[in-house]
Amino acid sequence: MLRLIIFPLLSIILFFSTVHAQTSHQDWWKSTTVYQIYPRSFYDTDGDGLGDLNGIIQKLDYIKALGFESIWISPFFASPQRDFGYDISDYTAIAPEYGDMETCMRLIEEVHARDMRIVFDLVMNHTSDEHDWFKESSSNRDNPKADWYVWKDGKGNKGQKPPNNWKATIGGSGWHWHEGRKQFYW
C-alpha cells in the first residue's frame, strides 16, 4: 500500500519513480520532457463526466508517442474539491471519483512499463478544513498541532473582522472565521 510521509506546512512535489539502472541517472528530472495532467478534465472512462486514473492509463501510449518521458499529475487525493482538488482531506486516500489505490498502483506500474517517470503533485502547505490535522489544530490553541496552520486574532469590535485584506487566489478573503477557536485561519 502506498504510504506517504507528511511534513506539515511544506510545499513539495513527491516523486514516485522506480529507478531503472539501465535507463536512469541521478538527475533525470533536469532533462526530461513532462506532460502535465489535471485528472478531473483529462479523460473519462466511466461516463460520469470526470476524468479518472483509468483514463490516464488508457492514454499513456499516446503521451509516450508524443515524445514525453514523464507525466506530472495534479492532486487526485481525497478532497472536498473546494479548491480544485488542492484542498486535500486525506493524503493517503484516492478521491473515489478518480479511482482507488489499486488503480493508482496500476497507473504507476503502467508508466514504468513504458520506461517513463511519474510525478505526483503533493501540496503540503495547506489542506482541507476536513483534514484530521486541521480538525486537531482548530480544536484549541494548546494542542500539539495548534500551530500547524496560520491562525490570527481578528480586528475590529469583538475581533470579528479578518486580520488583514489578503485575498484568496480562488476569490474572496483568504481568511476564514473558526467559531471553536475564536480566530481566523488562512
mmCIF file of N, CA and C in Angstrom, residues 44-167:
data_model
loop_
_atom_site.group_PDB
_atom_site.id
_atom_site.type_symbol
_atom_site.label_atom_id
_atom_site.label_comp_id
_atom_site.label_asym_id
_atom_site.label_seq_id
_atom_site.Cartn_x
_atom_site.Cartn_y
_atom_site.Cartn_z
ATOM 1 N N ASP A 44 -12.278 10.632 -19.358
ATOM 2 C CA ASP A 44 -13.307 9.961 -18.572
ATOM 3 C C ASP A 44 -13.560 8.564 -19.130
ATOM 4 N N THR A 45 -13.364 7.532 -18.306
ATOM 5 C CA THR A 45 -13.597 6.159 -18.780
ATOM 6 C C THR A 45 -14.865 5.533 -18.220
ATOM 7 N N ASP A 46 -15.494 6.179 -17.224
ATOM 8 C CA ASP A 46 -16.685 5.565 -16.636
ATOM 9 C C ASP A 46 -17.964 6.346 -16.911
ATOM 10 N N GLY A 47 -17.880 7.383 -17.751
ATOM 11 C CA GLY A 47 -19.070 8.107 -18.186
ATOM 12 C C GLY A 47 -19.693 9.038 -17.176
ATOM 13 N N ASP A 48 -18.965 9.391 -16.108
ATOM 14 C CA ASP A 48 -19.541 10.304 -15.116
ATOM 15 C C ASP A 48 -19.227 11.767 -15.396
ATOM 16 N N GLY A 49 -18.523 12.027 -16.498
ATOM 17 C CA GLY A 49 -18.201 13.402 -16.869
ATOM 18 C C GLY A 49 -16.904 13.917 -16.275
ATOM 19 N N LEU A 50 -16.214 13.094 -15.492
ATOM 20 C CA LEU A 50 -14.942 13.488 -14.880
ATOM 21 C C LEU A 50 -13.841 12.546 -15.345
ATOM 22 N N GLY A 51 -12.671 13.107 -15.586
ATOM 23 C CA GLY A 51 -11.521 12.272 -15.907
ATOM 24 C C GLY A 51 -11.179 11.388 -14.721
ATOM 25 N N ASP A 52 -10.408 10.346 -14.976
ATOM 26 C CA ASP A 52 -10.079 9.408 -13.910
ATOM 27 C C ASP A 52 -8.719 8.761 -14.175
ATOM 28 N N LEU A 53 -8.233 8.023 -13.198
ATOM 29 C CA LEU A 53 -6.919 7.386 -13.326
ATOM 30 C C LEU A 53 -6.898 6.365 -14.458
ATOM 31 N N ASN A 54 -7.993 5.635 -14.647
ATOM 32 C CA ASN A 54 -8.057 4.708 -15.779
ATOM 33 C C ASN A 54 -7.913 5.449 -17.106
ATOM 34 N N GLY A 55 -8.438 6.661 -17.168
ATOM 35 C CA GLY A 55 -8.287 7.469 -18.381
ATOM 36 C C GLY A 55 -6.835 7.815 -18.652
ATOM 37 N N ILE A 56 -6.085 8.082 -17.603
ATOM 38 C CA ILE A 56 -4.652 8.359 -17.767
ATOM 39 C C ILE A 56 -3.944 7.107 -18.266
ATOM 40 N N ILE A 57 -4.276 5.970 -17.664
ATOM 41 C CA ILE A 57 -3.665 4.703 -18.095
ATOM 42 C C ILE A 57 -3.946 4.465 -19.579
ATOM 43 N N GLN A 58 -5.182 4.693 -19.997
ATOM 44 C CA GLN A 58 -5.549 4.431 -21.392
ATOM 45 C C GLN A 58 -4.812 5.339 -22.374
ATOM 46 N N LYS A 59 -4.356 6.497 -21.926
ATOM 47 C CA LYS A 59 -3.694 7.452 -22.824
ATOM 48 C C LYS A 59 -2.179 7.456 -22.703
ATOM 49 N N LEU A 60 -1.603 6.551 -21.924
ATOM 50 C CA LEU A 60 -0.147 6.536 -21.745
ATOM 51 C C LEU A 60 0.608 6.303 -23.052
ATOM 52 N N ASP A 61 0.136 5.392 -23.886
ATOM 53 C CA ASP A 61 0.825 5.145 -25.158
ATOM 54 C C ASP A 61 0.805 6.395 -26.034
ATOM 55 N N TYR A 62 -0.306 7.104 -26.033
ATOM 56 C CA TYR A 62 -0.431 8.347 -26.800
ATOM 57 C C TYR A 62 0.566 9.394 -26.284
ATOM 58 N N ILE A 63 0.629 9.545 -24.966
ATOM 59 C CA ILE A 63 1.535 10.528 -24.367
ATOM 60 C C ILE A 63 2.984 10.183 -24.696
ATOM 61 N N LYS A 64 3.327 8.901 -24.595
ATOM 62 C CA LYS A 64 4.689 8.477 -24.932
ATOM 63 C C LYS A 64 4.974 8.719 -26.415
ATOM 64 N N ALA A 65 3.989 8.436 -27.279
ATOM 65 C CA ALA A 65 4.173 8.630 -28.728
ATOM 66 C C ALA A 65 4.396 10.110 -29.068
ATOM 67 N N LEU A 66 3.870 11.008 -28.244
ATOM 68 C CA LEU A 66 4.099 12.441 -28.447
ATOM 69 C C LEU A 66 5.538 12.840 -28.106
ATOM 70 N N GLY A 67 6.255 11.940 -27.431
ATOM 71 C CA GLY A 67 7.647 12.198 -27.087
ATOM 72 C C GLY A 67 7.891 12.552 -25.630
ATOM 73 N N PHE A 68 6.872 12.423 -24.807
ATOM 74 C CA PHE A 68 7.042 12.749 -23.392
ATOM 75 C C PHE A 68 7.627 11.565 -22.637
ATOM 76 N N GLU A 69 8.525 11.873 -21.710
ATOM 77 C CA GLU A 69 9.207 10.855 -20.910
ATOM 78 C C GLU A 69 8.648 10.761 -19.495
ATOM 79 N N SER A 70 7.938 11.810 -19.073
ATOM 80 C CA SER A 70 7.405 11.869 -17.711
ATOM 81 C C SER A 70 6.001 12.462 -17.743
ATOM 82 N N ILE A 71 5.190 12.051 -16.765
ATOM 83 C CA ILE A 71 3.901 12.706 -16.577
ATOM 84 C C ILE A 71 3.860 13.270 -15.169
ATOM 85 N N TRP A 72 3.250 14.434 -15.060
ATOM 86 C CA TRP A 72 3.068 15.121 -13.790
ATOM 87 C C TRP A 72 1.570 15.226 -13.584
ATOM 88 N N ILE A 73 1.066 14.662 -12.492
ATOM 89 C CA ILE A 73 -0.365 14.607 -12.251
ATOM 90 C C ILE A 73 -0.745 15.522 -11.091
ATOM 91 N N SER A 74 -1.694 16.428 -11.347
ATOM 92 C CA SER A 74 -2.235 17.281 -10.290
ATOM 93 C C SER A 74 -2.900 16.413 -9.230
ATOM 94 N N PRO A 75 -3.135 16.965 -8.034
ATOM 95 C CA PRO A 75 -3.660 16.148 -6.936
ATOM 96 C C PRO A 75 -4.935 15.384 -7.279
ATOM 97 N N PHE A 76 -4.958 14.129 -6.867
ATOM 98 C CA PHE A 76 -6.142 13.287 -7.013
ATOM 99 C C PHE A 76 -6.436 12.574 -5.696
ATOM 100 N N PHE A 77 -5.918 13.140 -4.615
ATOM 101 C CA PHE A 77 -6.157 12.596 -3.284
ATOM 102 C C PHE A 77 -7.561 13.005 -2.819
ATOM 103 N N ALA A 78 -8.039 12.382 -1.761
ATOM 104 C CA ALA A 78 -9.363 12.701 -1.230
ATOM 105 C C ALA A 78 -9.455 14.192 -0.934
ATOM 106 N N SER A 79 -10.557 14.811 -1.380
ATOM 107 C CA SER A 79 -10.713 16.256 -1.270
ATOM 108 C C SER A 79 -12.184 16.631 -1.410
ATOM 109 N N PRO A 80 -12.622 17.656 -0.684
ATOM 110 C CA PRO A 80 -13.990 18.146 -0.892
ATOM 111 C C PRO A 80 -14.125 18.979 -2.178
ATOM 112 N N GLN A 81 -13.011 19.201 -2.877
ATOM 113 C CA GLN A 81 -12.991 19.878 -4.186
ATOM 114 C C GLN A 81 -13.453 21.338 -4.125
ATOM 115 N N ARG A 82 -13.175 22.037 -3.028
ATOM 116 C CA ARG A 82 -13.495 23.463 -2.971
ATOM 117 C C ARG A 82 -12.351 24.314 -3.531
ATOM 118 N N ASP A 83 -11.189 23.674 -3.736
ATOM 119 C CA ASP A 83 -10.013 24.368 -4.262
ATOM 120 C C ASP A 83 -9.427 23.537 -5.412
ATOM 121 N N PHE A 84 -10.308 23.004 -6.255
ATOM 122 C CA PHE A 84 -9.920 22.245 -7.445
ATOM 123 C C PHE A 84 -9.031 21.041 -7.124
ATOM 124 N N GLY A 85 -9.256 20.414 -5.969
ATOM 125 C CA GLY A 85 -8.501 19.232 -5.578
ATOM 126 C C GLY A 85 -7.247 19.516 -4.778
ATOM 127 N N TYR A 86 -6.904 20.777 -4.628
ATOM 128 C CA TYR A 86 -5.713 21.127 -3.860
ATOM 129 C C TYR A 86 -6.013 21.241 -2.362
ATOM 130 N N ASP A 87 -7.271 21.110 -1.988
ATOM 131 C CA ASP A 87 -7.694 21.128 -0.583
ATOM 132 C C ASP A 87 -7.847 19.684 -0.123
ATOM 133 N N ILE A 88 -6.751 19.062 0.179
ATOM 134 C CA ILE A 88 -6.706 17.628 0.440
ATOM 135 C C ILE A 88 -7.179 17.323 1.864
ATOM 136 N N SER A 89 -8.085 16.351 1.956
ATOM 137 C CA SER A 89 -8.598 15.952 3.261
ATOM 138 C C SER A 89 -7.939 14.674 3.771
ATOM 139 N N ASP A 90 -7.296 13.908 2.872
ATOM 140 C CA ASP A 90 -6.594 12.693 3.287
ATOM 141 C C ASP A 90 -5.525 12.371 2.243
ATOM 142 N N TYR A 91 -4.262 12.563 2.615
ATOM 143 C CA TYR A 91 -3.152 12.327 1.690
ATOM 144 C C TYR A 91 -2.919 10.852 1.389
ATOM 145 N N THR A 92 -3.544 9.965 2.138
ATOM 146 C CA THR A 92 -3.329 8.535 1.923
ATOM 147 C C THR A 92 -4.507 7.867 1.233
ATOM 148 N N ALA A 93 -5.454 8.652 0.742
ATOM 149 C CA ALA A 93 -6.626 8.091 0.066
ATOM 150 C C ALA A 93 -6.795 8.734 -1.307
ATOM 151 N N ILE A 94 -7.257 7.949 -2.236
ATOM 152 C CA ILE A 94 -7.544 8.439 -3.585
ATOM 153 C C ILE A 94 -8.991 8.918 -3.601
ATOM 154 N N ALA A 95 -9.243 10.077 -4.208
ATOM 155 C CA ALA A 95 -10.617 10.557 -4.349
ATOM 156 C C ALA A 95 -11.394 9.536 -5.182
ATOM 157 N N PRO A 96 -12.538 9.066 -4.694
ATOM 158 C CA PRO A 96 -13.257 7.988 -5.386
ATOM 159 C C PRO A 96 -13.664 8.333 -6.812
ATOM 160 N N GLU A 97 -13.856 9.598 -7.117
ATOM 161 C CA GLU A 97 -14.214 9.962 -8.490
ATOM 162 C C GLU A 97 -13.077 9.701 -9.478
ATOM 163 N N TYR A 98 -11.854 9.542 -8.966
ATOM 164 C CA TYR A 98 -10.703 9.272 -9.827
ATOM 165 C C TYR A 98 -10.311 7.799 -9.865
ATOM 166 N N GLY A 99 -10.696 7.049 -8.849
ATOM 167 C CA GLY A 99 -10.312 5.643 -8.796
ATOM 168 C C GLY A 99 -10.058 5.202 -7.374
ATOM 169 N N ASP A 100 -9.142 4.287 -7.218
ATOM 170 C CA ASP A 100 -8.808 3.761 -5.901
ATOM 171 C C ASP A 100 -7.309 3.465 -5.859
ATOM 172 N N MET A 101 -6.830 2.992 -4.721
ATOM 173 C CA MET A 101 -5.399 2.749 -4.556
ATOM 174 C C MET A 101 -4.899 1.689 -5.534
ATOM 175 N N GLU A 102 -5.698 0.671 -5.780
ATOM 176 C CA GLU A 102 -5.305 -0.373 -6.726
ATOM 177 C C GLU A 102 -5.085 0.216 -8.125
ATOM 178 N N THR A 103 -5.980 1.096 -8.533
ATOM 179 C CA THR A 103 -5.836 1.739 -9.841
ATOM 180 C C THR A 103 -4.616 2.647 -9.859
ATOM 181 N N CYS A 104 -4.360 3.342 -8.759
ATOM 182 C CA CYS A 104 -3.174 4.197 -8.662
ATOM 183 C C CYS A 104 -1.895 3.374 -8.803
ATOM 184 N N MET A 105 -1.848 2.252 -8.125
ATOM 185 C CA MET A 105 -0.665 1.399 -8.222
ATOM 186 C C MET A 105 -0.505 0.838 -9.641
ATOM 187 N N ARG A 106 -1.624 0.531 -10.285
ATOM 188 C CA ARG A 106 -1.558 0.048 -11.669
ATOM 189 C C ARG A 106 -1.054 1.170 -12.588
ATOM 190 N N LEU A 107 -1.487 2.401 -12.337
ATOM 191 C CA LEU A 107 -1.002 3.546 -13.118
ATOM 192 C C LEU A 107 0.519 3.661 -13.004
ATOM 193 N N ILE A 108 1.039 3.583 -11.795
ATOM 194 C CA ILE A 108 2.481 3.673 -11.590
ATOM 195 C C ILE A 108 3.192 2.554 -12.359
ATOM 196 N N GLU A 109 2.670 1.341 -12.242
ATOM 197 C CA GLU A 109 3.272 0.204 -12.950
ATOM 198 C C GLU A 109 3.231 0.385 -14.463
ATOM 199 N N GLU A 110 2.117 0.883 -14.983
ATOM 200 C CA GLU A 110 1.969 1.079 -16.432
ATOM 201 C C GLU A 110 2.915 2.169 -16.941
ATOM 202 N N VAL A 111 3.093 3.213 -16.152
ATOM 203 C CA VAL A 111 4.042 4.269 -16.529
ATOM 204 C C VAL A 111 5.448 3.681 -16.592
ATOM 205 N N HIS A 112 5.826 2.952 -15.584
ATOM 206 C CA HIS A 112 7.166 2.361 -15.540
ATOM 207 C C HIS A 112 7.359 1.305 -16.628
ATOM 208 N N ALA A 113 6.306 0.585 -16.969
ATOM 209 C CA ALA A 113 6.400 -0.422 -18.034
ATOM 210 C C ALA A 113 6.732 0.231 -19.379
ATOM 211 N N ARG A 114 6.433 1.498 -19.515
ATOM 212 C CA ARG A 114 6.731 2.247 -20.744
ATOM 213 C C ARG A 114 8.051 3.009 -20.613
ATOM 214 N N ASP A 115 8.811 2.708 -19.565
ATOM 215 C CA ASP A 115 10.084 3.359 -19.279
ATOM 216 C C ASP A 115 9.918 4.870 -19.153
ATOM 217 N N MET A 116 8.825 5.263 -18.504
ATOM 218 C CA MET A 116 8.529 6.667 -18.249
ATOM 219 C C MET A 116 8.588 6.910 -16.740
ATOM 220 N N ARG A 117 8.509 8.169 -16.361
ATOM 221 C CA ARG A 117 8.504 8.575 -14.959
ATOM 222 C C ARG A 117 7.142 9.182 -14.636
ATOM 223 N N ILE A 118 6.832 9.207 -13.330
ATOM 224 C CA ILE A 118 5.583 9.806 -12.882
ATOM 225 C C ILE A 118 5.867 10.692 -11.674
ATOM 226 N N VAL A 119 5.266 11.864 -11.673
ATOM 227 C CA VAL A 119 5.412 12.826 -10.589
ATOM 228 C C VAL A 119 4.008 13.152 -10.094
ATOM 229 N N PHE A 120 3.804 13.007 -8.795
ATOM 230 C CA PHE A 120 2.529 13.387 -8.198
ATOM 231 C C PHE A 120 2.688 14.753 -7.551
ATOM 232 N N ASP A 121 1.791 15.650 -7.867
ATOM 233 C CA ASP A 121 1.779 16.976 -7.270
ATOM 234 C C ASP A 121 1.202 16.831 -5.865
ATOM 235 N N LEU A 122 2.056 16.957 -4.869
ATOM 236 C CA LEU A 122 1.642 16.787 -3.479
ATOM 237 C C LEU A 122 1.794 18.128 -2.769
ATOM 238 N N VAL A 123 0.696 18.789 -2.544
ATOM 239 C CA VAL A 123 0.694 20.123 -1.947
ATOM 240 C C VAL A 123 0.661 19.985 -0.430
ATOM 241 N N MET A 124 1.735 20.417 0.202
ATOM 242 C CA MET A 124 1.849 20.234 1.649
ATOM 243 C C MET A 124 1.688 21.531 2.443
ATOM 244 N N ASN A 125 1.546 22.660 1.759
ATOM 245 C CA ASN A 125 1.482 23.904 2.515
ATOM 246 C C ASN A 125 0.061 24.274 2.930
ATOM 247 N N HIS A 126 -0.919 23.470 2.522
ATOM 248 C CA HIS A 126 -2.282 23.661 3.014
ATOM 249 C C HIS A 126 -3.084 22.378 2.816
ATOM 250 N N THR A 127 -4.148 22.257 3.589
ATOM 251 C CA THR A 127 -5.029 21.092 3.494
ATOM 252 C C THR A 127 -6.468 21.598 3.480
ATOM 253 N N SER A 128 -7.367 20.667 3.382
ATOM 254 C CA SER A 128 -8.785 20.966 3.555
ATOM 255 C C SER A 128 -9.063 21.203 5.032
ATOM 256 N N ASP A 129 -10.130 21.935 5.310
ATOM 257 C CA ASP A 129 -10.551 22.066 6.700
ATOM 258 C C ASP A 129 -11.189 20.765 7.194
ATOM 259 N N GLU A 130 -11.310 19.778 6.319
ATOM 260 C CA GLU A 130 -11.818 18.461 6.693
ATOM 261 C C GLU A 130 -10.685 17.483 7.051
ATOM 262 N N HIS A 131 -9.437 17.912 6.892
ATOM 263 C CA HIS A 131 -8.300 17.043 7.213
ATOM 264 C C HIS A 131 -8.181 16.898 8.731
ATOM 265 N N ASP A 132 -7.751 15.722 9.178
ATOM 266 C CA ASP A 132 -7.604 15.467 10.617
ATOM 267 C C ASP A 132 -6.640 16.441 11.281
ATOM 268 N N TRP A 133 -5.583 16.845 10.577
ATOM 269 C CA TRP A 133 -4.637 17.803 11.161
ATOM 270 C C TRP A 133 -5.339 19.114 11.470
ATOM 271 N N PHE A 134 -6.151 19.592 10.522
ATOM 272 C CA PHE A 134 -6.854 20.853 10.740
ATOM 273 C C PHE A 134 -7.845 20.721 11.891
ATOM 274 N N LYS A 135 -8.556 19.606 11.924
ATOM 275 C CA LYS A 135 -9.526 19.404 12.996
ATOM 276 C C LYS A 135 -8.842 19.460 14.355
ATOM 277 N N GLU A 136 -7.662 18.834 14.455
ATOM 278 C CA GLU A 136 -6.932 18.880 15.726
ATOM 279 C C GLU A 136 -6.414 20.287 16.008
ATOM 280 N N SER A 137 -5.851 20.935 14.985
ATOM 281 C CA SER A 137 -5.329 22.293 15.154
ATOM 282 C C SER A 137 -6.423 23.257 15.600
ATOM 283 N N SER A 138 -7.610 23.078 15.052
ATOM 284 C CA SER A 138 -8.697 24.001 15.360
ATOM 285 C C SER A 138 -9.407 23.688 16.673
ATOM 286 N N SER A 139 -9.104 22.542 17.278
ATOM 287 C CA SER A 139 -9.824 22.136 18.485
ATOM 288 C C SER A 139 -9.540 23.045 19.684
ATOM 289 N N ASN A 140 -8.298 23.541 19.773
ATOM 290 C CA ASN A 140 -7.959 24.518 20.821
ATOM 291 C C ASN A 140 -6.577 25.088 20.512
ATOM 292 N N ARG A 141 -6.188 26.088 21.239
ATOM 293 C CA ARG A 141 -4.925 26.798 20.972
ATOM 294 C C ARG A 141 -3.702 26.140 21.617
ATOM 295 N N ASP A 142 -3.898 25.069 22.369
ATOM 296 C CA ASP A 142 -2.803 24.471 23.127
ATOM 297 C C ASP A 142 -2.435 23.053 22.713
ATOM 298 N N ASN A 143 -3.055 22.500 21.702
ATOM 299 C CA ASN A 143 -2.761 21.111 21.325
ATOM 300 C C ASN A 143 -1.478 21.058 20.497
ATOM 301 N N PRO A 144 -0.905 19.867 20.314
ATOM 302 C CA PRO A 144 0.376 19.744 19.599
ATOM 303 C C PRO A 144 0.357 20.252 18.151
ATOM 304 N N LYS A 145 -0.802 20.292 17.520
ATOM 305 C CA LYS A 145 -0.890 20.776 16.141
ATOM 306 C C LYS A 145 -1.493 22.187 16.056
ATOM 307 N N ALA A 146 -1.567 22.867 17.173
ATOM 308 C CA ALA A 146 -2.189 24.198 17.214
ATOM 309 C C ALA A 146 -1.530 25.175 16.240
ATOM 310 N N ASP A 147 -0.231 25.039 16.037
ATOM 311 C CA ASP A 147 0.474 25.975 15.160
ATOM 312 C C ASP A 147 0.771 25.382 13.779
ATOM 313 N N TRP A 148 0.103 24.312 13.413
ATOM 314 C CA TRP A 148 0.317 23.709 12.093
ATOM 315 C C TRP A 148 -0.372 24.504 10.988
ATOM 316 N N TYR A 149 -1.196 25.450 11.351
ATOM 317 C CA TYR A 149 -1.899 26.306 10.396
ATOM 318 C C TYR A 149 -1.703 27.750 10.822
ATOM 319 N N VAL A 150 -1.997 28.669 9.932
ATOM 320 C CA VAL A 150 -1.851 30.089 10.235
ATOM 321 C C VAL A 150 -3.143 30.560 10.891
ATOM 322 N N TRP A 151 -3.057 30.887 12.161
ATOM 323 C CA TRP A 151 -4.181 31.376 12.948
ATOM 324 C C TRP A 151 -3.874 32.803 13.404
ATOM 325 N N LYS A 152 -4.857 33.677 13.311
ATOM 326 C CA LYS A 152 -4.677 35.065 13.756
ATOM 327 C C LYS A 152 -5.956 35.555 14.414
ATOM 328 N N ASP A 153 -5.766 36.395 15.423
ATOM 329 C CA ASP A 153 -6.922 37.063 16.019
ATOM 330 C C ASP A 153 -7.453 38.085 15.025
ATOM 331 N N GLY A 154 -8.752 38.306 15.077
ATOM 332 C CA GLY A 154 -9.383 39.259 14.182
ATOM 333 C C GLY A 154 -9.223 40.685 14.666
ATOM 334 N N LYS A 155 -9.675 41.599 13.840
ATOM 335 C CA LYS A 155 -9.630 43.022 14.167
ATOM 336 C C LYS A 155 -11.047 43.527 14.379
ATOM 337 N N GLY A 156 -11.150 44.763 14.809
ATOM 338 C CA GLY A 156 -12.451 45.394 14.968
ATOM 339 C C GLY A 156 -13.138 45.005 16.260
ATOM 340 N N ASN A 157 -14.379 45.427 16.368
ATOM 341 C CA ASN A 157 -15.185 45.161 17.541
ATOM 342 C C ASN A 157 -15.357 43.655 17.726
ATOM 343 N N LYS A 158 -14.918 43.130 18.835
ATOM 344 C CA LYS A 158 -15.004 41.707 19.175
ATOM 345 C C LYS A 158 -14.160 40.821 18.264
ATOM 346 N N GLY A 159 -13.228 41.397 17.498
ATOM 347 C CA GLY A 159 -12.318 40.619 16.678
ATOM 348 C C GLY A 159 -12.979 39.846 15.558
ATOM 349 N N GLN A 160 -14.099 40.320 15.066
ATOM 350 C CA GLN A 160 -14.848 39.585 14.050
ATOM 351 C C GLN A 160 -14.480 39.958 12.621
ATOM 352 N N LYS A 161 -13.511 40.844 12.435
ATOM 353 C CA LYS A 161 -13.056 41.208 11.089
ATOM 354 C C LYS A 161 -11.712 40.542 10.818
ATOM 355 N N PRO A 162 -11.468 40.126 9.577
ATOM 356 C CA PRO A 162 -10.196 39.467 9.247
ATOM 357 C C PRO A 162 -8.992 40.307 9.661
ATOM 358 N N PRO A 163 -7.865 39.661 9.954
ATOM 359 C CA PRO A 163 -6.659 40.352 10.403
ATOM 360 C C PRO A 163 -6.101 41.341 9.383
ATOM 361 N N ASN A 164 -6.329 41.078 8.089
ATOM 362 C CA ASN A 164 -5.862 41.984 7.041
ATOM 363 C C ASN A 164 -6.719 41.767 5.790
ATOM 364 N N ASN A 165 -6.335 42.381 4.686
ATOM 365 C CA ASN A 165 -7.150 42.322 3.466
ATOM 366 C C ASN A 165 -6.656 41.290 2.444
ATOM 367 N N TRP A 166 -5.907 40.310 2.858
ATOM 368 C CA TRP A 166 -5.377 39.313 1.933
ATOM 369 C C TRP A 166 -6.508 38.562 1.237
ATOM 370 N N LYS A 167 -6.361 38.387 -0.052
ATOM 371 C CA LYS A 167 -7.362 37.694 -0.864
ATOM 372 C C LYS A 167 -6.874 36.300 -1.232
#
